[in-house]
């Protein structure tokens, strides 16, 4: 048979096979639609047909391939080998081994055996100690009026709702507290959170997102730092309470946007009213002026200042006589001067409503216990009805500062916010750099201050070192003893406590120098 004949037979066979195959395909219902689709698709977009065919073949291959089983590669061990491995295994500790410094910090934590009060019972001390280690500035923890209300509420509502506010956690006392806060501060509305620390760290990310700008005072406390970090915004810091540096940063951002023609984003200035790490006060009048000039929003954390600053105790806006509605968001804690727990954010109706769906700690945390909400409401009522409490507090803190500014202490320590007229109800005692040898470690400073704390406790006064998260703080402040004044102590007791602290510093520092 010639080659030509072979080719013809092969061509006939191919034509016959294709014809039969085509007849078979056509006999399938709906096949004409598929053929029409392939013809049109090939004419209009041949690449798409090739991609779809590749995906079909890939799916067929995947379905026909051998299935993976997790135990296929297991090594089969004998009973003896298993026993040997079990004997050799040493579990890792649940917590890392404590250093000597960590053990020192744990051992020095005072343990109270009774309720928190201006005179606390502490383990290891026969007599009660005058308590300067708590933010019970107005001595509201001793208020019989608040205690009675809290007990009655506990009997009526139970301990807690065990549900988030947006689901079934909100009850009438929560809404009443929000109205009390808005009325007390002077804003349109307010929202409450169950945890004080997570309030500011939820408010900031609720409004500032990736690409937005946060211009932040570099002296803010750890809770504000966490809120700034969680937001993932573009963060620029300015020097602590330095308004000239703030304007420099804002001008740089403005110039950068003009130069690179960046899109418009949300922009915020973030600061504390009364700084927890320093005890000084933000210049709110200048901040409001700058935020209007550059068209920024202002987030003001009043956790330390609410209830103690201003003629009415309404915080920084009260102190500077500025309308609270000028501040976009006023955030604060109910767990310091106000004898409650949790925190709040006050502002416009739109700002508050937004948080009811976007405030993470509001949406995903159980609501505040009813008795603590009532306690905070009652605290606002007491402060409003008895403004003389604030004058009494200012008298205490001024007198305490005056004693610690005595010239006998000048070689050893200095006070943050040392102005005797400063209304801050707390301040930090820090060691002067000139007193310490060069390159003195932080641990050495902490141990020296702890000796002062121990000496004060031995003389009947409870004070504490300020605590920081060293590894995570943006700019960890110098070690300090943080003094909280309180009207729970009489004027005579307050002056006695101040003299005890003064004498302890002189005794310990002079001994340490030798």
GROMACS .gro file of N, CA and C in nm, residues 269-385:
model
  351
  269UNK      N    1  -0.576   6.619   6.659
  269UNK     CA    2  -0.477   6.648   6.762
  269UNK      C    3  -0.520   6.569   6.886
  270UNK      N    4  -0.427   6.493   6.944
  270UNK     CA    5  -0.459   6.407   7.059
  270UNK      C    6  -0.372   6.449   7.178
  271UNK      N    7  -0.436   6.475   7.291
  271UNK     CA    8  -0.361   6.513   7.410
  271UNK      C    9  -0.440   6.478   7.536
  272UNK      N   10  -0.372   6.485   7.649
  272UNK     CA   11  -0.439   6.470   7.778
  272UNK      C   12  -0.467   6.608   7.836
  273UNK      N   13  -0.570   6.617   7.919
  273UNK     CA   14  -0.598   6.742   7.987
  273UNK      C   15  -0.503   6.761   8.104
  274UNK      N   16  -0.499   6.661   8.191
  274UNK     CA   17  -0.406   6.657   8.304
  274UNK      C   18  -0.322   6.531   8.283
  275UNK      N   19  -0.191   6.551   8.263
  275UNK     CA   20  -0.105   6.440   8.221
  275UNK      C   21  -0.073   6.347   8.338
  276UNK      N   22  -0.106   6.219   8.320
  276UNK     CA   23  -0.085   6.120   8.426
  276UNK      C   24   0.062   6.102   8.458
  277UNK      N   25   0.150   6.116   8.356
  277UNK     CA   26   0.292   6.089   8.376
  277UNK      C   27   0.369   6.210   8.430
  278UNK      N   28   0.306   6.329   8.430
  278UNK     CA   29   0.379   6.448   8.471
  278UNK      C   30   0.304   6.536   8.571
  279UNK      N   31   0.171   6.526   8.572
  279UNK     CA   32   0.093   6.607   8.666
  279UNK      C   33   0.075   6.750   8.622
  280UNK      N   34   0.112   6.784   8.497
  280UNK     CA   35   0.091   6.920   8.449
  280UNK      C   36  -0.031   6.925   8.358
  281UNK      N   37  -0.072   7.046   8.320
  281UNK     CA   38  -0.199   7.068   8.252
  281UNK      C   39  -0.175   7.121   8.110
  282UNK      N   40  -0.251   7.071   8.015
  282UNK     CA   41  -0.240   7.116   7.876
  282UNK      C   42  -0.297   7.256   7.860
  283UNK      N   43  -0.235   7.340   7.777
  283UNK     CA   44  -0.288   7.475   7.752
  283UNK      C   45  -0.406   7.469   7.655
  284UNK      N   46  -0.524   7.440   7.707
  284UNK     CA   47  -0.640   7.414   7.622
  284UNK      C   48  -0.677   7.533   7.536
  285UNK      N   49  -0.663   7.656   7.589
  285UNK     CA   50  -0.699   7.774   7.510
  285UNK      C   51  -0.617   7.783   7.381
  286UNK      N   52  -0.487   7.753   7.392
  286UNK     CA   53  -0.401   7.757   7.272
  286UNK      C   54  -0.430   7.639   7.179
  287UNK      N   55  -0.462   7.523   7.238
  287UNK     CA   56  -0.494   7.406   7.155
  287UNK      C   57  -0.619   7.431   7.071
  288UNK      N   58  -0.720   7.492   7.130
  288UNK     CA   59  -0.843   7.522   7.057
  288UNK      C   60  -0.814   7.621   6.945
  289UNK      N   61  -0.732   7.721   6.974
  289UNK     CA   62  -0.695   7.821   6.873
  289UNK      C   63  -0.622   7.756   6.756
  290UNK      N   64  -0.528   7.666   6.787
  290UNK     CA   65  -0.449   7.600   6.682
  290UNK      C   66  -0.535   7.505   6.601
  291UNK      N   67  -0.622   7.430   6.667
  291UNK     CA   68  -0.704   7.332   6.593
  291UNK      C   69  -0.800   7.402   6.498
  292UNK      N   70  -0.848   7.521   6.535
  292UNK     CA   71  -0.933   7.598   6.443
  292UNK      C   72  -0.852   7.655   6.327
  293UNK      N   73  -0.733   7.700   6.357
  293UNK     CA   74  -0.647   7.758   6.253
  293UNK      C   75  -0.613   7.656   6.145
  294UNK      N   76  -0.581   7.533   6.187
  294UNK     CA   77  -0.538   7.430   6.090
  294UNK      C   78  -0.651   7.334   6.052
  295UNK      N   79  -0.771   7.358   6.109
  295UNK     CA   80  -0.888   7.275   6.077
  295UNK      C   81  -0.865   7.128   6.113
  296UNK      N   82  -0.825   7.105   6.236
  296UNK     CA   83  -0.810   6.970   6.291
  296UNK      C   84  -0.921   6.946   6.392
  297UNK      N   85  -0.945   6.819   6.423
  297UNK     CA   86  -1.033   6.785   6.534
  297UNK      C   87  -0.947   6.758   6.658
  298UNK      N   88  -1.004   6.783   6.775
  298UNK     CA   89  -0.929   6.769   6.900
  298UNK      C   90  -0.988   6.657   6.985
  299UNK      N   91  -0.903   6.559   7.021
  299UNK     CA   92  -0.942   6.453   7.115
  299UNK      C   93  -0.871   6.481   7.247
  300UNK      N   94  -0.948   6.505   7.352
  300UNK     CA   95  -0.894   6.544   7.482
  300UNK      C   96  -0.925   6.436   7.586
  301UNK      N   97  -0.820   6.376   7.642
  301UNK     CA   98  -0.839   6.274   7.746
  301UNK      C   99  -0.839   6.342   7.883
  302UNK      N  100  -0.954   6.339   7.949
  302UNK     CA  101  -0.969   6.403   8.080
  302UNK      C  102  -0.981   6.300   8.193
  303UNK      N  103  -0.917   6.185   8.176
  303UNK     CA  104  -0.928   6.079   8.276
  303UNK      C  105  -0.882   6.124   8.414
  304UNK      N  106  -0.776   6.206   8.419
  304UNK     CA  107  -0.723   6.251   8.547
  304UNK      C  108  -0.790   6.379   8.597
  305UNK      N  109  -0.846   6.460   8.507
  305UNK     CA  110  -0.893   6.593   8.544
  305UNK      C  111  -1.042   6.603   8.571
  306UNK      N  112  -1.121   6.507   8.521
  306UNK     CA  113  -1.266   6.517   8.541
  306UNK      C  114  -1.299   6.498   8.688
  307UNK      N  115  -1.380   6.587   8.741
  307UNK     CA  116  -1.421   6.580   8.880
  307UNK      C  117  -1.333   6.658   8.976
  308UNK      N  118  -1.216   6.706   8.929
  308UNK     CA  119  -1.124   6.776   9.021
  308UNK      C  120  -1.078   6.912   8.971
  309UNK      N  121  -1.082   6.939   8.841
  309UNK     CA  122  -1.035   7.068   8.789
  309UNK      C  123  -1.153   7.158   8.755
  310UNK      N  124  -1.134   7.287   8.773
  310UNK     CA  125  -1.238   7.383   8.741
  310UNK      C  126  -1.324   7.416   8.862
  311UNK      N  127  -1.401   7.522   8.851
  311UNK     CA  128  -1.488   7.564   8.962
  311UNK      C  129  -1.596   7.461   8.991
  312UNK      N  130  -1.642   7.392   8.885
  312UNK     CA  131  -1.746   7.292   8.903
  312UNK      C  132  -1.691   7.150   8.902
  313UNK      N  133  -1.561   7.136   8.877
  313UNK     CA  134  -1.502   7.003   8.866
  313UNK      C  135  -1.526   6.938   8.731
  314UNK      N  136  -1.564   7.019   8.631
  314UNK     CA  137  -1.599   6.964   8.500
  314UNK      C  138  -1.480   6.949   8.408
  315UNK      N  139  -1.359   6.963   8.461
  315UNK     CA  140  -1.241   6.937   8.381
  315UNK      C  141  -1.180   7.061   8.321
  316UNK      N  142  -1.102   7.039   8.215
  316UNK     CA  143  -1.022   7.146   8.157
  316UNK      C  144  -1.106   7.256   8.093
  317UNK      N  145  -1.218   7.218   8.031
  317UNK     CA  146  -1.303   7.322   7.971
  317UNK      C  147  -1.360   7.414   8.078
  318UNK      N  148  -1.387   7.360   8.195
  318UNK     CA  149  -1.434   7.440   8.308
  318UNK      C  150  -1.321   7.528   8.361
  319UNK      N  151  -1.200   7.474   8.369
  319UNK     CA  152  -1.085   7.549   8.420
  319UNK      C  153  -1.053   7.669   8.331
  320UNK      N  154  -1.059   7.648   8.198
  320UNK     CA  155  -1.026   7.756   8.104
  320UNK      C  156  -1.149   7.836   8.060
  321UNK      N  157  -1.266   7.799   8.113
  321UNK     CA  158  -1.391   7.867   8.077
  321UNK      C  159  -1.414   7.863   7.925
  322UNK      N  160  -1.397   7.745   7.869
  322UNK     CA  161  -1.419   7.722   7.726
  322UNK      C  162  -1.542   7.633   7.710
  323UNK      N  163  -1.628   7.665   7.614
  323UNK     CA  164  -1.746   7.584   7.588
  323UNK      C  165  -1.702   7.442   7.551
  324UNK      N  166  -1.756   7.343   7.621
  324UNK     CA  167  -1.717   7.203   7.596
  324UNK      C  168  -1.748   7.159   7.454
  325UNK      N  169  -1.841   7.227   7.388
  325UNK     CA  170  -1.875   7.190   7.250
  325UNK      C  171  -1.766   7.230   7.151
  326UNK      N  172  -1.669   7.310   7.198
  326UNK     CA  173  -1.555   7.345   7.113
  326UNK      C  174  -1.461   7.225   7.097
  327UNK      N  175  -1.469   7.131   7.188
  327UNK     CA  176  -1.383   7.012   7.183
  327UNK      C  177  -1.460   6.901   7.113
  328UNK      N  178  -1.399   6.839   7.015
  328UNK     CA  179  -1.471   6.739   6.936
  328UNK      C  180  -1.501   6.612   7.016
  329UNK      N  181  -1.403   6.567   7.096
  329UNK     CA  182  -1.425   6.448   7.179
  329UNK      C  183  -1.357   6.467   7.313
  330UNK      N  184  -1.434   6.461   7.420
  330UNK     CA  185  -1.381   6.465   7.556
  330UNK      C  186  -1.394   6.324   7.613
  331UNK      N  187  -1.281   6.262   7.642
  331UNK     CA  188  -1.278   6.124   7.689
  331UNK      C  189  -1.231   6.125   7.834
  332UNK      N  190  -1.285   6.037   7.915
  332UNK     CA  191  -1.243   6.035   8.056
  332UNK      C  192  -1.269   5.903   8.124
  333UNK      N  193  -1.216   5.893   8.244
  333UNK     CA  194  -1.234   5.772   8.326
  333UNK      C  195  -1.330   5.803   8.440
  334UNK      N  196  -1.414   5.706   8.472
  334UNK     CA  197  -1.504   5.717   8.587
  334UNK      C  198  -1.445   5.649   8.710
  335UNK      N  199  -1.323   5.597   8.696
  335UNK     CA  200  -1.265   5.515   8.802
  335UNK      C  201  -1.167   5.590   8.890
  336UNK      N  202  -1.145   5.719   8.865
  336UNK     CA  203  -1.051   5.794   8.947
  336UNK      C  204  -1.124   5.872   9.055
  337UNK      N  205  -1.156   5.998   9.029
  337UNK     CA  206  -1.219   6.080   9.132
  337UNK      C  207  -1.367   6.047   9.151
  338UNK      N  208  -1.427   5.976   9.054
  338UNK     CA  209  -1.573   5.964   9.052
  338UNK      C  210  -1.626   5.836   9.115
  339UNK      N  211  -1.539   5.756   9.174
  339UNK     CA  212  -1.586   5.645   9.257
  339UNK      C  213  -1.667   5.542   9.179
  340UNK      N  214  -1.638   5.525   9.051
  340UNK     CA  215  -1.711   5.426   8.972
  340UNK      C  216  -1.614   5.335   8.901
  341UNK      N  217  -1.650   5.296   8.780
  341UNK     CA  218  -1.558   5.219   8.696
  341UNK      C  219  -1.589   5.254   8.552
  342UNK      N  220  -1.499   5.212   8.463
  342UNK     CA  221  -1.522   5.237   8.321
  342UNK      C  222  -1.484   5.378   8.281
  343UNK      N  223  -1.532   5.419   8.164
  343UNK     CA  224  -1.500   5.550   8.111
  343UNK      C  225  -1.612   5.603   8.026
  344UNK      N  226  -1.590   5.721   7.966
  344UNK     CA  227  -1.693   5.785   7.885
  344UNK      C  228  -1.630   5.865   7.773
  345UNK      N  229  -1.711   5.898   7.675
  345UNK     CA  230  -1.674   5.993   7.571
  345UNK      C  231  -1.792   6.088   7.554
  346UNK      N  232  -1.765   6.218   7.560
  346UNK     CA  233  -1.870   6.318   7.546
  346UNK      C  234  -1.843   6.401   7.422
  347UNK      N  235  -1.950   6.438   7.352
  347UNK     CA  236  -1.935   6.518   7.231
  347UNK      C  237  -2.069   6.541   7.166
  348UNK      N  238  -2.068   6.562   7.035
  348UNK     CA  239  -2.192   6.584   6.961
  348UNK      C  240  -2.270   6.454   6.947
  349UNK      N  241  -2.396   6.465   6.908
  349UNK     CA  242  -2.480   6.346   6.891
  349UNK      C  243  -2.422   6.255   6.784
  350UNK      N  244  -2.370   6.315   6.675
  350UNK     CA  245  -2.315   6.235   6.566
  350UNK      C  246  -2.191   6.157   6.611
  351UNK      N  247  -2.106   6.223   6.689
  351UNK     CA  248  -1.984   6.157   6.738
  351UNK      C  249  -2.019   6.039   6.829
  352UNK      N  250  -2.118   6.058   6.913
  352UNK     CA  251  -2.156   5.952   7.007
  352UNK      C  252  -2.225   5.837   6.935
  353UNK      N  253  -2.317   5.868   6.845
  353UNK     CA  254  -2.388   5.762   6.772
  353UNK      C  255  -2.293   5.676   6.690
  354UNK      N  256  -2.191   5.739   6.634
  354UNK     CA  257  -2.093   5.663   6.555
  354UNK      C  258  -2.025   5.556   6.641
  355UNK      N  259  -1.997   5.588   6.767
  355UNK     CA  260  -1.927   5.493   6.854
  355UNK      C  261  -2.014   5.374   6.893
  356UNK      N  262  -2.144   5.390   6.889
  356UNK     CA  263  -2.231   5.279   6.929
  356UNK      C  264  -2.221   5.162   6.830
  357UNK      N  265  -2.167   5.188   6.712
  357UNK     CA  266  -2.143   5.081   6.614
  357UNK      C  267  -1.995   5.058   6.587
  358UNK      N  268  -1.910   5.157   6.620
  358UNK     CA  269  -1.768   5.148   6.584
  358UNK      C  270  -1.674   5.146   6.704
  359UNK      N  271  -1.722   5.171   6.823
  359UNK     CA  272  -1.636   5.165   6.941
  359UNK      C  273  -1.618   5.020   6.983
  360UNK      N  274  -1.499   4.967   6.965
  360UNK     CA  275  -1.478   4.823   6.985
  360UNK      C  276  -1.510   4.780   7.128
  361UNK      N  277  -1.464   4.857   7.227
  361UNK     CA  278  -1.489   4.818   7.366
  361UNK      C  279  -1.635   4.835   7.403
  362UNK      N  280  -1.707   4.919   7.330
  362UNK     CA  281  -1.852   4.935   7.354
  362UNK      C  282  -1.928   4.817   7.294
  363UNK      N  283  -1.892   4.780   7.172
  363UNK     CA  284  -1.967   4.676   7.100
  363UNK      C  285  -1.940   4.535   7.153
  364UNK      N  286  -1.818   4.510   7.201
  364UNK     CA  287  -1.778   4.372   7.229
  364UNK      C  288  -1.748   4.345   7.377
  365UNK      N  289  -1.779   4.438   7.464
  365UNK     CA  290  -1.757   4.415   7.607
  365UNK      C  291  -1.890   4.419   7.681
  366UNK      N  292  -1.899   4.343   7.788
  366UNK     CA  293  -2.019   4.349   7.872
  366UNK      C  294  -2.033   4.488   7.931
  367UNK      N  295  -2.155   4.533   7.946
  367UNK     CA  296  -2.179   4.668   7.994
  367UNK      C  297  -2.142   4.683   8.141
  368UNK      N  298  -2.131   4.807   8.183
  368UNK     CA  299  -2.092   4.839   8.320
  368UNK      C  300  -2.195   4.787   8.420
  369UNK      N  301  -2.152   4.730   8.534
  369UNK     CA  302  -2.249   4.690   8.637
  369UNK      C  303  -2.336   4.808   8.679
  370UNK      N  304  -2.463   4.781   8.700
  370UNK     CA  305  -2.559   4.889   8.728
  370UNK      C  306  -2.521   4.966   8.855
  371UNK      N  307  -2.472   4.896   8.957
  371UNK     CA  308  -2.442   4.964   9.083
  371UNK      C  309  -2.328   5.064   9.066
  372UNK      N  310  -2.232   5.034   8.976
  372UNK     CA  311  -2.122   5.126   8.953
  372UNK      C  312  -2.166   5.246   8.869
  373UNK      N  313  -2.261   5.223   8.778
  373UNK     CA  314  -2.317   5.334   8.701
  373UNK      C  315  -2.389   5.432   8.793
  374UNK      N  316  -2.466   5.378   8.886
  374UNK     CA  317  -2.538   5.462   8.983
  374UNK      C  318  -2.439   5.535   9.074
  375UNK      N  319  -2.330   5.468   9.113
  375UNK     CA  320  -2.229   5.531   9.197
  375UNK      C  321  -2.167   5.653   9.127
  376UNK      N  322  -2.137   5.638   8.996
  376UNK     CA  323  -2.080   5.750   8.921
  376UNK      C  324  -2.180   5.864   8.908
  377UNK      N  325  -2.306   5.832   8.881
  377UNK     CA  326  -2.410   5.936   8.872
  377UNK      C  327  -2.421   6.012   9.003
  378UNK      N  328  -2.416   5.937   9.113
  378UNK     CA  329  -2.427   6.000   9.245
  378UNK      C  330  -2.305   6.087   9.273
  379UNK      N  331  -2.187   6.045   9.226
  379UNK     CA  332  -2.066   6.125   9.244
  379UNK      C  333  -2.077   6.259   9.171
  380UNK      N  334  -2.130   6.257   9.049
  380UNK     CA  335  -2.152   6.383   8.976
  380UNK      C  336  -2.247   6.474   9.055
  381UNK      N  337  -2.347   6.413   9.113
  381UNK     CA  338  -2.447   6.490   9.188
  381UNK      C  339  -2.383   6.555   9.312
  382UNK      N  340  -2.299   6.479   9.382
  382UNK     CA  341  -2.234   6.531   9.503
  382UNK      C  342  -2.140   6.647   9.467
  383UNK      N  343  -2.062   6.630   9.361
  383UNK     CA  344  -1.968   6.736   9.320
  383UNK      C  345  -2.044   6.863   9.282
  384UNK      N  346  -2.157   6.847   9.214
  384UNK     CA  347  -2.238   6.963   9.174
  384UNK      C  348  -2.298   7.034   9.296
  385UNK      N  349  -2.339   6.956   9.393
  385UNK     CA  350  -2.406   7.013   9.510
  385UNK      C  351  -2.308   7.066   9.614
   0.00000   0.00000   0.00000
